[in-house]
Short mmCIF file of C-alpha atoms in Angstrom, two decimals:
data_model
loop_
_atom_site.label_atom_id
_atom_site.label_comp_id
_atom_site.label_asym_id
_atom_site.label_seq_id
_atom_site.Cartn_x
_atom_site.Cartn_y
_atom_site.Cartn_z
CA LYS A 358 -13.58 27.91 3.05
CA GLN A 359 -16.82 26.84 1.32
CA GLU A 360 -18.20 23.57 2.63
CA VAL A 361 -21.35 21.87 1.44
CA THR A 362 -22.97 19.13 3.54
CA GLN A 363 -25.88 16.79 2.71
CA ILE A 364 -27.96 14.92 5.17
CA PRO A 365 -28.93 12.13 5.27
CA ALA A 366 -26.21 10.14 3.43
CA ALA A 367 -28.77 7.44 2.56
CA LEU A 368 -32.54 7.27 2.64
CA SER A 369 -34.89 4.37 1.95
CA VAL A 370 -38.60 5.02 1.62
CA PRO A 371 -41.64 3.09 0.31
CA GLU A 372 -43.12 4.12 -3.01
CA GLY A 373 -45.59 6.99 -2.90
CA GLU A 374 -44.02 8.75 0.09
CA ASN A 375 -43.08 12.39 0.06
CA LEU A 376 -39.53 13.13 1.11
CA VAL A 377 -37.07 15.95 1.75
CA LEU A 378 -33.33 15.95 1.10
CA ASN A 379 -31.18 18.51 2.90
CA CYS A 380 -28.21 20.55 1.79
CA SER A 381 -26.34 23.04 3.93
CA PHE A 382 -23.52 25.43 3.01
CA THR A 383 -21.16 27.50 5.17
CA ASP A 384 -20.68 30.53 2.92
CA SER A 385 -23.81 32.56 2.13
CA ALA A 386 -22.12 34.44 -0.69
CA ILE A 387 -23.61 31.96 -3.11
CA TYR A 388 -24.60 32.87 -6.66
CA ASN A 389 -26.84 29.90 -7.20
CA LEU A 390 -27.37 26.31 -6.12
CA GLN A 391 -27.94 23.33 -8.37
CA TRP A 392 -29.44 19.97 -7.52
CA PHE A 393 -28.21 17.06 -9.60
CA ARG A 394 -29.22 13.45 -9.98
CA GLN A 395 -26.63 10.72 -10.51
CA ASP A 396 -27.38 7.12 -11.45
CA PRO A 397 -24.72 4.50 -10.61
CA GLY A 398 -21.51 4.94 -12.62
CA LYS A 399 -22.98 7.80 -14.68
CA GLY A 400 -22.60 11.53 -14.97
CA LEU A 401 -24.67 14.26 -13.31
CA THR A 402 -28.01 15.36 -14.63
CA SER A 403 -29.15 18.84 -13.56
CA LEU A 404 -32.57 18.84 -11.94
CA LEU A 405 -33.06 22.38 -10.65
CA LEU A 406 -31.12 25.59 -10.43
CA ILE A 407 -32.09 28.17 -7.80
CA GLN A 408 -30.68 31.62 -8.25
CA SER A 409 -29.55 33.52 -5.14
CA SER A 410 -32.45 35.95 -5.61
CA GLN A 411 -35.02 33.14 -5.70
CA ARG A 412 -36.51 31.20 -2.82
CA GLU A 413 -37.72 28.12 -4.74
CA GLN A 414 -37.93 26.39 -8.04
CA THR A 415 -40.31 23.63 -9.19
CA SER A 416 -40.15 21.01 -11.89
CA GLY A 417 -42.81 18.37 -11.96
CA ARG A 418 -42.76 16.45 -8.67
CA LEU A 419 -39.60 18.26 -7.53
CA ASN A 420 -39.41 21.42 -5.56
CA ALA A 421 -36.15 23.01 -4.37
CA SER A 422 -35.91 25.87 -1.86
CA LEU A 423 -33.00 28.12 -0.98
CA ASP A 424 -32.50 30.12 2.25
CA LYS A 425 -29.22 32.02 2.05
CA SER A 426 -29.48 33.46 5.48
CA SER A 427 -29.61 30.04 7.15
CA GLY A 428 -27.29 28.40 4.62
CA ARG A 429 -29.77 25.75 3.60
CA SER A 430 -31.43 24.26 0.59
CA THR A 431 -33.97 21.43 0.48
CA LEU A 432 -35.12 19.21 -2.34
CA TYR A 433 -38.70 18.01 -1.93
CA ILE A 434 -39.79 14.98 -3.95
CA ALA A 435 -43.55 14.30 -4.05
CA ALA A 436 -45.11 10.89 -4.53
CA SER A 437 -41.80 9.10 -4.85
CA GLN A 438 -41.37 6.34 -7.46
CA PRO A 439 -38.84 3.49 -7.79
CA GLY A 440 -37.42 5.35 -10.77
CA ASP A 441 -36.39 8.13 -8.44
CA SER A 442 -33.82 5.85 -6.88
CA ALA A 443 -30.43 7.52 -7.42
CA THR A 444 -27.89 9.71 -5.66
CA TYR A 445 -28.83 13.36 -5.34
CA LEU A 446 -26.09 15.92 -5.10
CA CYS A 447 -26.25 19.64 -4.41
CA ALA A 448 -23.60 22.15 -5.55
CA GLY A 449 -23.18 25.83 -4.63
CA ARG A 450 -21.69 28.21 -7.16
CA TYR A 451 -19.35 30.84 -5.80
CA ASN A 452 -16.93 33.57 -6.90
CA PHE A 453 -14.53 32.75 -9.75
CA ASN A 454 -17.19 30.44 -11.18
CA LYS A 455 -16.38 27.66 -8.70
CA PHE A 456 -18.70 24.82 -7.72
CA TYR A 457 -18.56 23.07 -4.32
CA PHE A 458 -20.40 19.79 -4.00
CA GLY A 459 -21.92 17.91 -1.14
CA SER A 460 -21.24 14.22 -0.83
CA GLY A 461 -24.75 13.28 -1.89
CA THR A 462 -27.82 11.47 -0.57
CA LYS A 463 -28.37 7.97 -1.90
CA LEU A 464 -32.13 7.45 -2.29
CA ASN A 465 -33.79 4.06 -2.57
CA VAL A 466 -37.51 4.00 -3.29
CA LYS A 467 -38.97 0.56 -2.62
CA PRO A 468 -41.86 -0.72 -4.76
CA GLU B 230 -27.94 21.71 -28.26
CA ALA B 231 -25.30 18.93 -27.98
CA GLY B 232 -24.20 18.16 -24.44
CA VAL B 233 -20.75 17.65 -22.94
CA ALA B 234 -19.07 14.69 -24.64
CA GLN B 235 -16.55 12.48 -22.83
CA SER B 236 -14.61 9.44 -23.98
CA PRO B 237 -13.96 6.68 -23.25
CA ARG B 238 -16.90 5.68 -21.04
CA TYR B 239 -14.95 2.94 -19.27
CA LYS B 240 -11.24 2.07 -18.89
CA ILE B 241 -9.44 -0.64 -17.05
CA ILE B 242 -5.67 -0.37 -16.68
CA GLU B 243 -2.95 -1.83 -14.58
CA LYS B 244 -1.15 0.26 -12.00
CA ARG B 245 1.80 2.19 -13.32
CA GLN B 246 0.23 2.42 -16.78
CA SER B 247 -0.85 5.66 -18.30
CA VAL B 248 -4.37 6.71 -19.40
CA ALA B 249 -5.95 9.70 -21.09
CA PHE B 250 -9.48 11.10 -21.04
CA TRP B 251 -11.05 13.47 -23.55
CA CYS B 252 -13.78 16.06 -23.14
CA ASN B 253 -15.58 18.23 -25.65
CA PRO B 254 -17.63 20.94 -23.90
CA ILE B 255 -20.83 22.58 -25.06
CA SER B 256 -20.16 25.04 -27.84
CA GLY B 257 -19.50 28.51 -26.45
CA HIS B 258 -18.74 27.40 -22.94
CA ALA B 259 -15.45 28.97 -22.07
CA THR B 260 -15.23 27.43 -18.63
CA LEU B 261 -14.30 23.76 -18.37
CA TYR B 262 -13.92 21.62 -15.27
CA TRP B 263 -12.48 18.21 -14.53
CA TYR B 264 -13.72 16.47 -11.40
CA GLN B 265 -12.72 13.21 -9.74
CA GLN B 266 -15.46 11.27 -7.93
CA ILE B 267 -14.46 8.34 -5.77
CA LEU B 268 -17.24 5.90 -4.96
CA GLY B 269 -19.53 7.18 -2.30
CA GLN B 270 -18.15 10.70 -2.31
CA GLY B 271 -19.05 13.97 -3.97
CA PRO B 272 -17.10 15.25 -7.00
CA LYS B 273 -13.73 16.86 -6.20
CA LEU B 274 -12.43 19.59 -8.52
CA LEU B 275 -9.13 18.64 -10.19
CA ILE B 276 -8.75 21.57 -12.57
CA GLN B 277 -10.73 24.52 -13.95
CA PHE B 278 -9.96 26.21 -17.28
CA GLN B 279 -11.11 29.55 -18.58
CA ASN B 280 -10.64 29.27 -22.33
CA ASN B 281 -7.19 27.66 -22.48
CA GLY B 282 -5.86 29.16 -19.27
CA VAL B 283 -5.89 27.43 -15.92
CA VAL B 284 -7.96 29.12 -13.18
CA ASP B 285 -7.47 26.54 -10.42
CA ASP B 286 -5.42 23.37 -10.31
CA SER B 287 -4.69 23.40 -6.58
CA GLN B 288 -6.08 19.87 -6.06
CA LEU B 289 -4.44 18.29 -9.09
CA PRO B 290 -1.75 15.79 -8.16
CA LYS B 291 0.74 17.32 -10.53
CA ASP B 292 3.34 14.53 -10.07
CA ARG B 293 1.11 12.19 -12.01
CA PHE B 294 -1.84 14.17 -13.43
CA SER B 295 -1.74 16.66 -16.26
CA ALA B 296 -4.41 18.44 -18.27
CA GLU B 297 -4.55 20.69 -21.22
CA ARG B 298 -7.23 22.50 -23.21
CA LEU B 299 -6.51 22.71 -26.85
CA LYS B 300 -7.37 26.08 -28.44
CA GLY B 301 -9.81 26.73 -25.62
CA VAL B 302 -12.21 24.00 -26.69
CA ASP B 303 -11.44 20.29 -26.20
CA SER B 304 -9.55 19.10 -23.17
CA THR B 305 -7.56 15.98 -22.19
CA LEU B 306 -6.73 14.78 -18.71
CA LYS B 307 -3.82 12.34 -18.37
CA ILE B 308 -2.61 10.12 -15.53
CA GLN B 309 0.87 8.74 -15.62
CA PRO B 310 1.63 6.54 -13.85
CA ALA B 311 -1.70 5.35 -12.44
CA LYS B 312 -2.15 4.17 -8.85
CA LEU B 313 -4.88 1.98 -7.41
CA GLU B 314 -6.32 5.02 -5.53
CA ASP B 315 -6.97 6.74 -8.92
CA SER B 316 -9.90 4.35 -9.51
CA ALA B 317 -12.86 6.76 -9.79
CA VAL B 318 -15.30 8.36 -12.16
CA TYR B 319 -13.77 11.34 -13.95
CA LEU B 320 -16.35 13.99 -14.78
CA CYS B 321 -16.03 16.86 -17.26
CA ALA B 322 -18.28 19.86 -16.98
CA SER B 323 -18.66 23.15 -18.81
CA SER B 324 -20.43 26.46 -18.32
CA LEU B 325 -20.59 29.94 -19.63
CA PRO B 326 -17.86 32.10 -18.25
CA PHE B 327 -20.13 34.73 -16.77
CA LEU B 328 -20.71 34.55 -13.11
CA ARG B 329 -24.38 35.30 -13.02
CA ASP B 330 -27.14 33.91 -10.91
CA SER B 331 -28.49 31.94 -13.90
CA THR B 332 -25.20 30.39 -15.01
CA GLU B 333 -25.59 26.60 -15.01
CA ALA B 334 -23.07 23.77 -15.13
CA PHE B 335 -23.55 20.87 -17.52
CA PHE B 336 -21.81 17.51 -17.07
CA GLY B 337 -20.76 14.75 -19.36
CA GLN B 338 -21.49 11.07 -18.74
CA GLY B 339 -18.09 10.52 -17.13
CA THR B 340 -15.30 8.06 -17.59
CA ARG B 341 -15.16 5.21 -15.07
CA LEU B 342 -11.52 4.29 -14.48
CA THR B 343 -10.55 1.09 -12.74
CA VAL B 344 -6.89 0.56 -11.84
CA VAL B 345 -5.96 -3.03 -11.06
#
């Protein structure tokens, strides 16, 4: 059974700090992994998609890595801003086009 | 490219009433998903369609939830009768049907349901 875990569940940092969010998955037969951002009560906005053949992807201040052998992905946010405050979710894509989500990390960036 | 459209955005109903949610996926996306997200948790898959056929509905509470996908495009999710524990955000997502490394999922804004 595919399980996706995110640690920590919540994180509070001062503005300007660099931070790392963690995502681990039990099944390495992953096609890709997506990182999403979710604002309170809203839908999911895709941030980055890492294909199974890739090791990392970058978009602006965000960098995501994928290590299939260890079953881990990380999302690195550089120079955090209050506007980055949201819940960050990772989801692994598997056979039969299925997604399995972690429970998310709630980030609070303090001004 | 238009995104995934969902309506309504918010709904408040009393327990035992019925409610329906609507989703219009991105054009050409044969795969459509409905997720339930309870506050503080990750999304849980309720049902997955490929065109108008059901791929997985193993976690859909079939005694009260039903879903259909009309002509392989729009989809509706219905709850009848609603319970207090159905209060959640209901998310619709779509993707291309091909299971490739680059296939991405796109989500709508969700419908926040409150059952009182």
